[in-house]
Coordinates of C-alpha atoms and ligand atoms in Angstrom, one line a residue:
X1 CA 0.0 0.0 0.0
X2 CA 1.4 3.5 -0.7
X3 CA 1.9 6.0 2.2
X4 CA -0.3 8.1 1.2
X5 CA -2.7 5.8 1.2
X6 CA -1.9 4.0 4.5
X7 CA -2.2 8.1 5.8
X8 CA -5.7 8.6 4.8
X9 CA -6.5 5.4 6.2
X10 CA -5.4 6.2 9.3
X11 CA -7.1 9.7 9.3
X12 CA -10.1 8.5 8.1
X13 CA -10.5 5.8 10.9
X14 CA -9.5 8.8 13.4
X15 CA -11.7 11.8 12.0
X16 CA -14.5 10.7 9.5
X17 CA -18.2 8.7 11.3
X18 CA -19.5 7.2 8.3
X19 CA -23.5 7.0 7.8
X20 CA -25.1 4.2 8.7
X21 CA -22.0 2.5 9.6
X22 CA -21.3 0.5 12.8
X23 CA -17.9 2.3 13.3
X24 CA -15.9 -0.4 15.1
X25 CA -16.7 -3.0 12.3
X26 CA -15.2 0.0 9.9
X27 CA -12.2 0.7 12.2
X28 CA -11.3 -2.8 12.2
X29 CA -11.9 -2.8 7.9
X30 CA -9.8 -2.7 5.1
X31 CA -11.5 0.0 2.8
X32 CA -10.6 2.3 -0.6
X33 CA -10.3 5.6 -0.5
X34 CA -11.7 6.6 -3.9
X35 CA -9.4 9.1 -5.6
X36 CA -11.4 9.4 -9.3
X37 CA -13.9 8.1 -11.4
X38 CA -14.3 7.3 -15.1
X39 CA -17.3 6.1 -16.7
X40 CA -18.7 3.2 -14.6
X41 CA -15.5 3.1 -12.5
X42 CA -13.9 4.2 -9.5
X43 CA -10.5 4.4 -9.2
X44 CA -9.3 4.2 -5.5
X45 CA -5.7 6.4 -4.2
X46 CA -3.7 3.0 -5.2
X47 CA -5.0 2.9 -9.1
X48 CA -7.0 0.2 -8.7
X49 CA -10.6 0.3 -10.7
X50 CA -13.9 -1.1 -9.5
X51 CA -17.1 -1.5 -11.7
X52 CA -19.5 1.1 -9.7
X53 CA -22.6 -1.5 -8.8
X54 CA -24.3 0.3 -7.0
X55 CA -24.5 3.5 -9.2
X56 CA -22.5 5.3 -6.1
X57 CA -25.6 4.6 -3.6
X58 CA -28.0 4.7 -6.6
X59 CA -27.1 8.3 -7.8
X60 CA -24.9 8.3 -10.7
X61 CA -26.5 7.6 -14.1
X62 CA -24.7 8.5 -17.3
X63 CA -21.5 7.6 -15.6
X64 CA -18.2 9.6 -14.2
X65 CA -16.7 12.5 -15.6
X66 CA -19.5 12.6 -18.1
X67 CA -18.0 15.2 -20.2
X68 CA -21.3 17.3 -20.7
X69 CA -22.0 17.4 -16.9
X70 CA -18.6 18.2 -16.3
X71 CA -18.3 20.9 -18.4
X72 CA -21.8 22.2 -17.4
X73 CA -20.7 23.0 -14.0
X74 CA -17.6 24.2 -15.0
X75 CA -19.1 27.3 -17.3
X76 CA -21.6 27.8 -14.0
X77 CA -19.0 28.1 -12.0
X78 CA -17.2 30.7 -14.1
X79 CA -20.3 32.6 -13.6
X80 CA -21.8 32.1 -10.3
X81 CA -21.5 29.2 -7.5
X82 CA -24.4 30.3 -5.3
X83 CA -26.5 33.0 -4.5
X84 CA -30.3 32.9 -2.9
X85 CA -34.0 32.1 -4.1
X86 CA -35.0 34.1 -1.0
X87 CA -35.6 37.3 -2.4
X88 CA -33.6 36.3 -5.8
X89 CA -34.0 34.8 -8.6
X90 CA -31.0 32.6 -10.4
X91 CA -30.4 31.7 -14.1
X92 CA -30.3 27.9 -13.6
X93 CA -33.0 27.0 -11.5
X94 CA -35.5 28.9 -13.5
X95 CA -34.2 27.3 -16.6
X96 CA -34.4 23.7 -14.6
X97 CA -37.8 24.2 -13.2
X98 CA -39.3 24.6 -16.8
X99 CA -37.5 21.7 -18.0
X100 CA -38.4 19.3 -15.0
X101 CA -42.2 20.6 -15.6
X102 CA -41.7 19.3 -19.2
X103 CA -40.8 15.8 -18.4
X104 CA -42.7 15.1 -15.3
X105 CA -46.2 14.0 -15.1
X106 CA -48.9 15.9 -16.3
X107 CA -50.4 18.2 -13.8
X108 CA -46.8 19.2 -11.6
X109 CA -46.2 22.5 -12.3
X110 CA -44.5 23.7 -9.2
X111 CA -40.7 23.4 -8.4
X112 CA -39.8 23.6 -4.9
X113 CA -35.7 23.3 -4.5
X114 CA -33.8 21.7 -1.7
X115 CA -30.7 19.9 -1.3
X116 CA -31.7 16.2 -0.4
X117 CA -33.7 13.3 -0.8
X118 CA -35.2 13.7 3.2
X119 CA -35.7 17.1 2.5
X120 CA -38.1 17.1 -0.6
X121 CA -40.5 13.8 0.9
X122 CA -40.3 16.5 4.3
X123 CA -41.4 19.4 2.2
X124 CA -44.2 17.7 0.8
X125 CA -45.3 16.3 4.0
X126 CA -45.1 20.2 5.4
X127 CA -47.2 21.0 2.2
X128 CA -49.6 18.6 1.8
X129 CA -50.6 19.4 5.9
X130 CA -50.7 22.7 5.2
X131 CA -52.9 23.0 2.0
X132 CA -55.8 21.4 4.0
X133 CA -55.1 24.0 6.7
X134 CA -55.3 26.8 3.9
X135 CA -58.5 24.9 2.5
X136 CA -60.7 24.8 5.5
X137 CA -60.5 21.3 5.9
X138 CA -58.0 21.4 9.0
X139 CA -59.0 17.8 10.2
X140 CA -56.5 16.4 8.1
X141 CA -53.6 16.0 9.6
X142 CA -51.9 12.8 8.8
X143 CA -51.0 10.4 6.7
X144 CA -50.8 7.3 5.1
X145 CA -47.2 5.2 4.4
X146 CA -46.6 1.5 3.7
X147 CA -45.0 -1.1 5.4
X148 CA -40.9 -1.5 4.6
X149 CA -41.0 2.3 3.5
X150 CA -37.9 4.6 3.6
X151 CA -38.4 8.4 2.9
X152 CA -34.9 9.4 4.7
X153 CA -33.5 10.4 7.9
X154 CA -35.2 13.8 9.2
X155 CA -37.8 13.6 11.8
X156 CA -40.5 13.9 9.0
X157 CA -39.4 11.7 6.8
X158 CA -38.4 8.9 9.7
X159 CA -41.6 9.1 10.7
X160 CA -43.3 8.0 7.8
X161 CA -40.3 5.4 6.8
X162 CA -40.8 1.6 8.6
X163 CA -37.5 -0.3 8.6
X164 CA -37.2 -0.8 12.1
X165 CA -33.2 -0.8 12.5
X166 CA -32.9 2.7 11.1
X167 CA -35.9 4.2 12.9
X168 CA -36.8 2.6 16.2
X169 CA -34.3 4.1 18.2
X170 CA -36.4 7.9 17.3
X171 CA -39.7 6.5 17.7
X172 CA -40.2 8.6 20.8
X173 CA -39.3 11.3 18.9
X174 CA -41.7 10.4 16.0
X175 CA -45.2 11.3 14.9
X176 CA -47.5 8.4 13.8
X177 CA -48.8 7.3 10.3
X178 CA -51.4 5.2 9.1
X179 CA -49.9 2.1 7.8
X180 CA -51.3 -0.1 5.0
X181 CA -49.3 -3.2 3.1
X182 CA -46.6 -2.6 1.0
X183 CA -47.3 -5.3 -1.7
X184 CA -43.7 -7.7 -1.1
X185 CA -45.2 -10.5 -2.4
X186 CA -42.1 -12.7 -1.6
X187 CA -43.3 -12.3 2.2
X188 CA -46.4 -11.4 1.5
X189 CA -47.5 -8.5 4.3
X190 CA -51.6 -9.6 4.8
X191 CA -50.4 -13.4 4.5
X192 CA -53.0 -14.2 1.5
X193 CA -53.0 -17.4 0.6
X194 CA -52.8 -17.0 -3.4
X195 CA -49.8 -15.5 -5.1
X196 CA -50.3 -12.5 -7.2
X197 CA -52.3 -12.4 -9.2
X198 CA -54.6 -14.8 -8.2
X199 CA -55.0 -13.1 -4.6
X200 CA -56.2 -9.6 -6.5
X201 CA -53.7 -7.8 -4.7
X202 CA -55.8 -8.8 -1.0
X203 CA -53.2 -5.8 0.3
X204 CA -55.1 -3.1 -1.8
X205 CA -58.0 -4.0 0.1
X206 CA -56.4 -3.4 3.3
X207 CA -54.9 0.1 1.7
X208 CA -58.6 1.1 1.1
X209 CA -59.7 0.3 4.7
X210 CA -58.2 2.3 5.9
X211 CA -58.8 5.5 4.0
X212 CA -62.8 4.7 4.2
X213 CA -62.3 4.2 8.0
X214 CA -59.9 7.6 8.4
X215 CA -60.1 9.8 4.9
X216 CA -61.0 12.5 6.8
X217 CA -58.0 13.3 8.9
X218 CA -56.1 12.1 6.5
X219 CA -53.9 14.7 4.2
X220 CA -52.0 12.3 1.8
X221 CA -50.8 9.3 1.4
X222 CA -46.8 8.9 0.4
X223 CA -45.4 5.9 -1.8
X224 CA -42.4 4.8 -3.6
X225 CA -43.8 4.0 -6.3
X226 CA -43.1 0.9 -8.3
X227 CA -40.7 -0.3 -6.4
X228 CA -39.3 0.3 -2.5
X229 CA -35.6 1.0 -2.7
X230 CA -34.2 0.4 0.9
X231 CA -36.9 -2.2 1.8
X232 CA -34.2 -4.5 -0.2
X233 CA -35.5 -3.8 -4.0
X234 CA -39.5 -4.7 -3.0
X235 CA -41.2 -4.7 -6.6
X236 CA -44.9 -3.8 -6.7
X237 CA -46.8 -6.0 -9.0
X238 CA -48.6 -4.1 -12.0
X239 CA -51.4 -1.9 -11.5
X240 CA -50.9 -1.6 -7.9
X241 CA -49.5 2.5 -8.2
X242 CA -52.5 2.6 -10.1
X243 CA -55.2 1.7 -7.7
X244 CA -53.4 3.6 -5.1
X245 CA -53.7 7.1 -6.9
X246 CA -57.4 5.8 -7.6
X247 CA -58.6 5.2 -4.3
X248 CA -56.4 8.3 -3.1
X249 CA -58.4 9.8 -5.3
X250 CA -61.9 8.7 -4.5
X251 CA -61.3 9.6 -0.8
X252 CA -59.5 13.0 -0.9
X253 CA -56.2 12.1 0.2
X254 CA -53.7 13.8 -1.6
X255 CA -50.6 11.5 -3.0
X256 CA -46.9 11.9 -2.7
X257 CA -44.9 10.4 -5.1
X258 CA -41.0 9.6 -3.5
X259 CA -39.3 8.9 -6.3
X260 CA -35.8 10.1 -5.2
X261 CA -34.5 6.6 -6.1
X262 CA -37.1 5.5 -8.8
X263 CA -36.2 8.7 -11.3
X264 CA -34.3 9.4 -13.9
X265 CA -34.5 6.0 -16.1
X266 CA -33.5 3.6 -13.2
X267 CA -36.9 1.8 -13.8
X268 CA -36.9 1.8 -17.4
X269 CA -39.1 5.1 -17.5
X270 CA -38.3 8.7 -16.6
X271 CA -40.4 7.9 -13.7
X272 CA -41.9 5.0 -12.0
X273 CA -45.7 6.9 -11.9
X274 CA -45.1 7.1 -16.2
X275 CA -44.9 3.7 -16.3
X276 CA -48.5 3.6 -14.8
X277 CA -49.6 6.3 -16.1
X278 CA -49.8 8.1 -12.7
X279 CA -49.9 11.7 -11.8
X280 CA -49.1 12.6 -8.0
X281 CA -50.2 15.2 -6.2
X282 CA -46.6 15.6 -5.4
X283 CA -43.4 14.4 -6.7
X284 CA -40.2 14.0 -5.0
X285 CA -36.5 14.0 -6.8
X286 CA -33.2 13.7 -5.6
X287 CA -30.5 11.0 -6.0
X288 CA -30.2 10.8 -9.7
X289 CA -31.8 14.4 -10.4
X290 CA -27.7 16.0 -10.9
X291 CA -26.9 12.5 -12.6
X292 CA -25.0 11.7 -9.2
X293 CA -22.7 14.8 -9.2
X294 CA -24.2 17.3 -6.6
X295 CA -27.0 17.3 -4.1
X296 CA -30.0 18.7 -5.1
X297 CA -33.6 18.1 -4.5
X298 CA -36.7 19.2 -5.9
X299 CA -40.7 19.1 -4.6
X300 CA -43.0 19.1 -7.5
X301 CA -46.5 19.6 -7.0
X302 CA -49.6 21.3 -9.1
X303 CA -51.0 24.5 -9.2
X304 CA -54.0 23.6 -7.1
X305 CA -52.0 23.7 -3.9
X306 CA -49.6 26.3 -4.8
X307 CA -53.1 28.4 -5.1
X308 CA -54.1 27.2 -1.3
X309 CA -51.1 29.2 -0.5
X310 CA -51.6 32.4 -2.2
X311 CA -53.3 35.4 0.0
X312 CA -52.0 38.6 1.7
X313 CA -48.7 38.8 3.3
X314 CA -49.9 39.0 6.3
X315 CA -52.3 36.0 6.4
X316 CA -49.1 34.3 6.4
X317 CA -49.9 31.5 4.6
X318 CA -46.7 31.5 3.1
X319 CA -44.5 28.0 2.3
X320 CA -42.5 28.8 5.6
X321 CA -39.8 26.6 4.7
X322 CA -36.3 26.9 3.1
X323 CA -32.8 25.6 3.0
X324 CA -29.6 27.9 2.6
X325 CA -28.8 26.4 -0.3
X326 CA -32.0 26.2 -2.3
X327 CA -32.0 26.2 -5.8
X328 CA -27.7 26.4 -5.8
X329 CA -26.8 27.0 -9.3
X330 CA -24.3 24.4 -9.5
X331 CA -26.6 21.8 -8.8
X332 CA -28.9 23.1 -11.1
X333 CA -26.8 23.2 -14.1
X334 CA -25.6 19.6 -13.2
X335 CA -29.4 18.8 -13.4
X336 CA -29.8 20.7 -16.8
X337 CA -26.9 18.7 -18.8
X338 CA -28.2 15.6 -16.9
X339 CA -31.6 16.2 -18.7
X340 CA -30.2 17.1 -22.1
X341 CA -28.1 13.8 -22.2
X342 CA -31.5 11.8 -21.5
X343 CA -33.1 13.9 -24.7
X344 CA -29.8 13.8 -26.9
X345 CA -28.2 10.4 -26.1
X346 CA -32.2 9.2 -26.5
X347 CA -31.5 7.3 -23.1
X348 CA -34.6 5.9 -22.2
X349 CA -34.8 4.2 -25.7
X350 CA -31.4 2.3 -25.8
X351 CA -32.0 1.1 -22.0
X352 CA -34.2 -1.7 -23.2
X353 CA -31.4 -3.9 -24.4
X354 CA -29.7 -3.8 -21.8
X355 CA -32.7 -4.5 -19.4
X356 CA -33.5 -7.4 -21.3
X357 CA -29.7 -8.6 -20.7
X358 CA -29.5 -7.6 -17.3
X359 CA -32.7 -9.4 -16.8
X360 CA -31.3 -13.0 -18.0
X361 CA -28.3 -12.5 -16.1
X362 CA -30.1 -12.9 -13.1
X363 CA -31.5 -16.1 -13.5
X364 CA -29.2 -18.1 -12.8
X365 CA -28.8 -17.2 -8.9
X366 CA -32.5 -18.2 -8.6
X367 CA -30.8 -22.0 -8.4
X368 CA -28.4 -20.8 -5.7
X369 CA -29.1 -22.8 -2.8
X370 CA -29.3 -19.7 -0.8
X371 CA -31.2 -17.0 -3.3
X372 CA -34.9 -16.9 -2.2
X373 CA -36.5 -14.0 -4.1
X374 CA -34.7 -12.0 -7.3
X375 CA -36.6 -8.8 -7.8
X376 CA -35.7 -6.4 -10.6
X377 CA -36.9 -3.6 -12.3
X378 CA -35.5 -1.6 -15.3
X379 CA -31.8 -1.5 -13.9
X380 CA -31.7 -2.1 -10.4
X381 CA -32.1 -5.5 -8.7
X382 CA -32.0 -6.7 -4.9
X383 CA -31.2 -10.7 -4.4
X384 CA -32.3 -11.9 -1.3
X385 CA -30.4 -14.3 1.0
X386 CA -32.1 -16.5 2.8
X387 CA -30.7 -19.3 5.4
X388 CA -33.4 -21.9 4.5
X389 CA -35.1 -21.5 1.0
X390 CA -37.8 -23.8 2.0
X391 CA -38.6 -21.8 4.9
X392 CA -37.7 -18.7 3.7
X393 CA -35.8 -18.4 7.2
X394 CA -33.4 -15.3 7.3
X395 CA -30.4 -15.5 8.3
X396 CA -29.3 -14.4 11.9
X397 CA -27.7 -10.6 11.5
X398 CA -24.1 -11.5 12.9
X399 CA -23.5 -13.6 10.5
X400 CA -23.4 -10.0 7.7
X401 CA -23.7 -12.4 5.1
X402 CA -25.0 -9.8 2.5
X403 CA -22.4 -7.6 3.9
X404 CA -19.5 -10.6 3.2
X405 CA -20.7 -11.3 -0.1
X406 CA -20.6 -7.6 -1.3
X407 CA -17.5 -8.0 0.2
X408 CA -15.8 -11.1 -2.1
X409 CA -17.8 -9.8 -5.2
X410 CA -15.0 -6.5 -4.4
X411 CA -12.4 -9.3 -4.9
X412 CA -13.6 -9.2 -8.3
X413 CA -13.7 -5.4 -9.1
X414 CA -16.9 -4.7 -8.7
X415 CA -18.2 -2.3 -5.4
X416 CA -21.8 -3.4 -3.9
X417 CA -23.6 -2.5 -0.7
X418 CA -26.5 -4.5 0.4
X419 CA -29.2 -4.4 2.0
X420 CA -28.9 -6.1 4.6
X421 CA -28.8 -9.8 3.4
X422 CA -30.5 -8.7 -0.2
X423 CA -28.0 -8.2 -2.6
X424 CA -28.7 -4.8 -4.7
X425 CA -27.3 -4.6 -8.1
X426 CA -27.5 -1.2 -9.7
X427 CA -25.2 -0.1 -12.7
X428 CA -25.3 3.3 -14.2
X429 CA -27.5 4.2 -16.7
X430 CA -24.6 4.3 -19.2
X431 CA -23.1 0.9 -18.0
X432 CA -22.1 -1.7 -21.1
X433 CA -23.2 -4.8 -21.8
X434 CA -19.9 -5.9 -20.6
X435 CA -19.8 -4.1 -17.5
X436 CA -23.4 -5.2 -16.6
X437 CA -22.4 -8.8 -17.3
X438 CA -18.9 -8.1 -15.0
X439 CA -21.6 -7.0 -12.2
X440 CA -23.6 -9.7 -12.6
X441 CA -20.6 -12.3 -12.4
X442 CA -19.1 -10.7 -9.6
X443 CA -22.4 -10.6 -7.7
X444 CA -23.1 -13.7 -8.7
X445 CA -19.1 -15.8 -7.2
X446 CA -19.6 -13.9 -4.5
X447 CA -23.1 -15.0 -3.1
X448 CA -22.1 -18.9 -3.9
X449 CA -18.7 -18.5 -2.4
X450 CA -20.0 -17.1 0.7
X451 CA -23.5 -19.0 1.4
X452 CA -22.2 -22.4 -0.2
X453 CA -18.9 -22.2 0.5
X454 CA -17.8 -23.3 -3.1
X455 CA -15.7 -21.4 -5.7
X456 CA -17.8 -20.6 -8.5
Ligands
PLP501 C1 -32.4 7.8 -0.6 C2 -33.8 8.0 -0.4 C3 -34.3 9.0 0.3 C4 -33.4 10.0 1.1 O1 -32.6 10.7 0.3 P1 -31.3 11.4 0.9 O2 -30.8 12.2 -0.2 O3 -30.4 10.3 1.3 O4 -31.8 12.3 2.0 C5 -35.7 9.2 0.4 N1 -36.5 8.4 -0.3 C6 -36.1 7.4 -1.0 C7 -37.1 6.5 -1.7 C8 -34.7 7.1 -1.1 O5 -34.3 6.0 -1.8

């Protein structure tokens, strides 16, 4: 190992707490310290280069140092870095807002900036409360989320999210949803007796219970539409999204769309609610909205509840809400090139292929003695690991077996994270047929060699 290397190392393990890292298991790893990035790879301080699985925790989609991105930012910055949308107006984020109204779906009109995935599911959450407050229908006050949801780590956003390791700890803290059945069919959450879709999705039934039982303190309901990310890959089986804006509709509830991971292509469509024809009430982007270069978030919503907030000044039914760095510029232009690579390089159209490959490739682990559900959708997939297939018994926790098979697929170039023991696959956008196979193959030794103990 070079010094320098060995030095950062050392630094790192004495300065940086990593998220959602148990620090002592970290202090005790080896890990890279990535230096660059070139197209689907990362390139750590000692030159070596690692496939990007994971799209960079499911941000980056036309790949590194994507020369129009990069050169985006760089004429912003010769121009500005950052100044305010309170009280100002910028260049790039008026520019963005008309092109994110162009491609999202019909009806979202609205743009509200901010700087993170937590932030813009928060923002609606502040929103959708308020417009019934503005509306005279100030009853409504909560809301609906599904089972296995994650919506990030703010108070807001915990509260409406149910994995239990990452929010149980703040449920003091926390205010409480409704909750109806995410549809993960593998475990199925009502425990019907048919598989989909013989048991007429028996959890939408549940869903609509409880909006005729509570619709009217409810304000909206927020989904991940298509598929839950963090849940381990959950895929929702077709036409579920589009009885849940249905029913949200027939009862009032207003609908938040959370697609901070299911944007920008990584399903196959722009976004998971065009696949269904879907149009929220609100839509939330972050992750892949800068094409993994720069945080930035955005809140779309329609111009029926921006109108609830309109009046005097001093009615003060203003949006009271607002991050420093709303709207940055930088961010912004990122966003722009990211868009105008999807319309020039016609993205969404050459992705099929390479869904159709990806897909195939991940047969094969379904004969793994330890794979008990492969889920995928467009270009992400989540393998989970299961101790008994029969049973579908989960492993114990301190065994990390996702975690150690992420681990040997890095012995063969490629970077993964799971979650927890589901396996997520997730190449760029702009990955190759070569690259996706690599993934696959790597994903793929490393799951047999650690859960069967054979060398693939
Ligand atoms: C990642 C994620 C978030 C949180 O985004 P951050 O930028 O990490 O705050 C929210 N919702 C979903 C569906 C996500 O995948």
């Amino acid at each position: 190992m070079k010094k320098k290397t060995a030095g950062l190392i050392g630094l790192d393990k004495n300065h940086v707490w990593h998220p959602f890292t148990q620090m002592r298991e970290w202090e005790a790893s080896e890990h890279l310290v990535i230096e660059r990035g070139q197209g689907s790879y990362l390139i750590d301080t000692e030159g070596r280069r690692y496939l990007d699985g994971v799209s960079s925790l499911w941000v980056n989609v036309h790949g590194h140092r994507k020369r129009e991105v990069d050169r985006a930012i760089k004429e912003q910055l010769g121009r500005i870095a950052h100044s305010t949308l309170l009280g100002l107006a910028n260049v790039p984020s008026i520019e963005l807002a008309e092109r994110l109204v162009k491609v999202a779906p019909k009806g979202l009109k609205r743009v509200f900036y901010s700087d993170n995935g937590s932030t813009s599911v928060e923002i609606a959450l502040k929103m959708a409360f308020q417009f019934w407050e503005e509306t005279g229908k100030p009853g409504k006050k909560r809301f609906v989320a599904f089972t296995g949801a994650y919506h990030g780590d703010t108070f807001g956003s915990m509260s409406v999210g149910e994995i239990d390791i990452f929010v149980k700890k703040y449920r003091p803290l926390l205010f409480r949803p409704f909750r109806a059945p995410y549809p993960y069919c593998y475990r199925c959450p009502v425990k019907a007796k048919k598989t989909f879709p013989d048991c007429k999705t028996a959890c939408l039934k549940a869903f609509e219970e409880v909006l005729k039982k509570h619709h009217k303190e409810i304000a909206a309901c927020v989904i991940e539409p298509l598929l839950q990310g963090a849940a381990g890959v959950v895929v929702s089986p077709p036409g579920f999204l589009k009885e849940v804006r249905r029913l949200t509709k027939k009862y009032n509830v207003l609908l938040i769309a959370d697609e901070v991971a299911t944007g920008f292509g990584r399903t196959g469509h722009m976004f998971a609610c065009d696949a269904e024809s879907v149009s929220p009430d609100f839509l939330c982007l972050a992750k892949g909205l800068t094409g993994g270069y720069l945080p930035l978030a955005a809140t779309l919503t329609t111009d029926r509840v921006y109108k609830a907030f309109l009046g005097r000044y001093e009615e003060y039914k203003s949006f009271f809400h607002g991050h420093t760095y709303t709207g940055n510029p930088l961010g912004c232009a990122a966003a722009i090139a990211n868009l105008e690579i999807f319309e020039k390089e016609k993205v969404l159209m050459k992705l099929a292929p390479k869904i159709a490959l990806f897909k195939r490739l991940l047969e094969r682990f379904e004969n793994l003695n330890h794979v008990g559900d492969v889920r995928q959708l467009g270009l992400v997939a989540g393998i989970e690991l299961v101790k008994d297939k029969r049973t579908k018994e989960a492993y114990p926790a301190r065994e990390r077996v996702g975690y150690r098979a992420c681990l040997r697929a890095r012995g063969y170039g490629v970077i993964l994270r799971p979650l927890g023991d589901v396996v997520v696959l997730m190449p760029p956008l702009s990955a190759t047929r070569k690259e996706i196979q690599k993934i696959a193959d790597a994903a793929y030794r490393g799951i047999r060699e650690i859960t069967e103990g054979a060398k693939a």
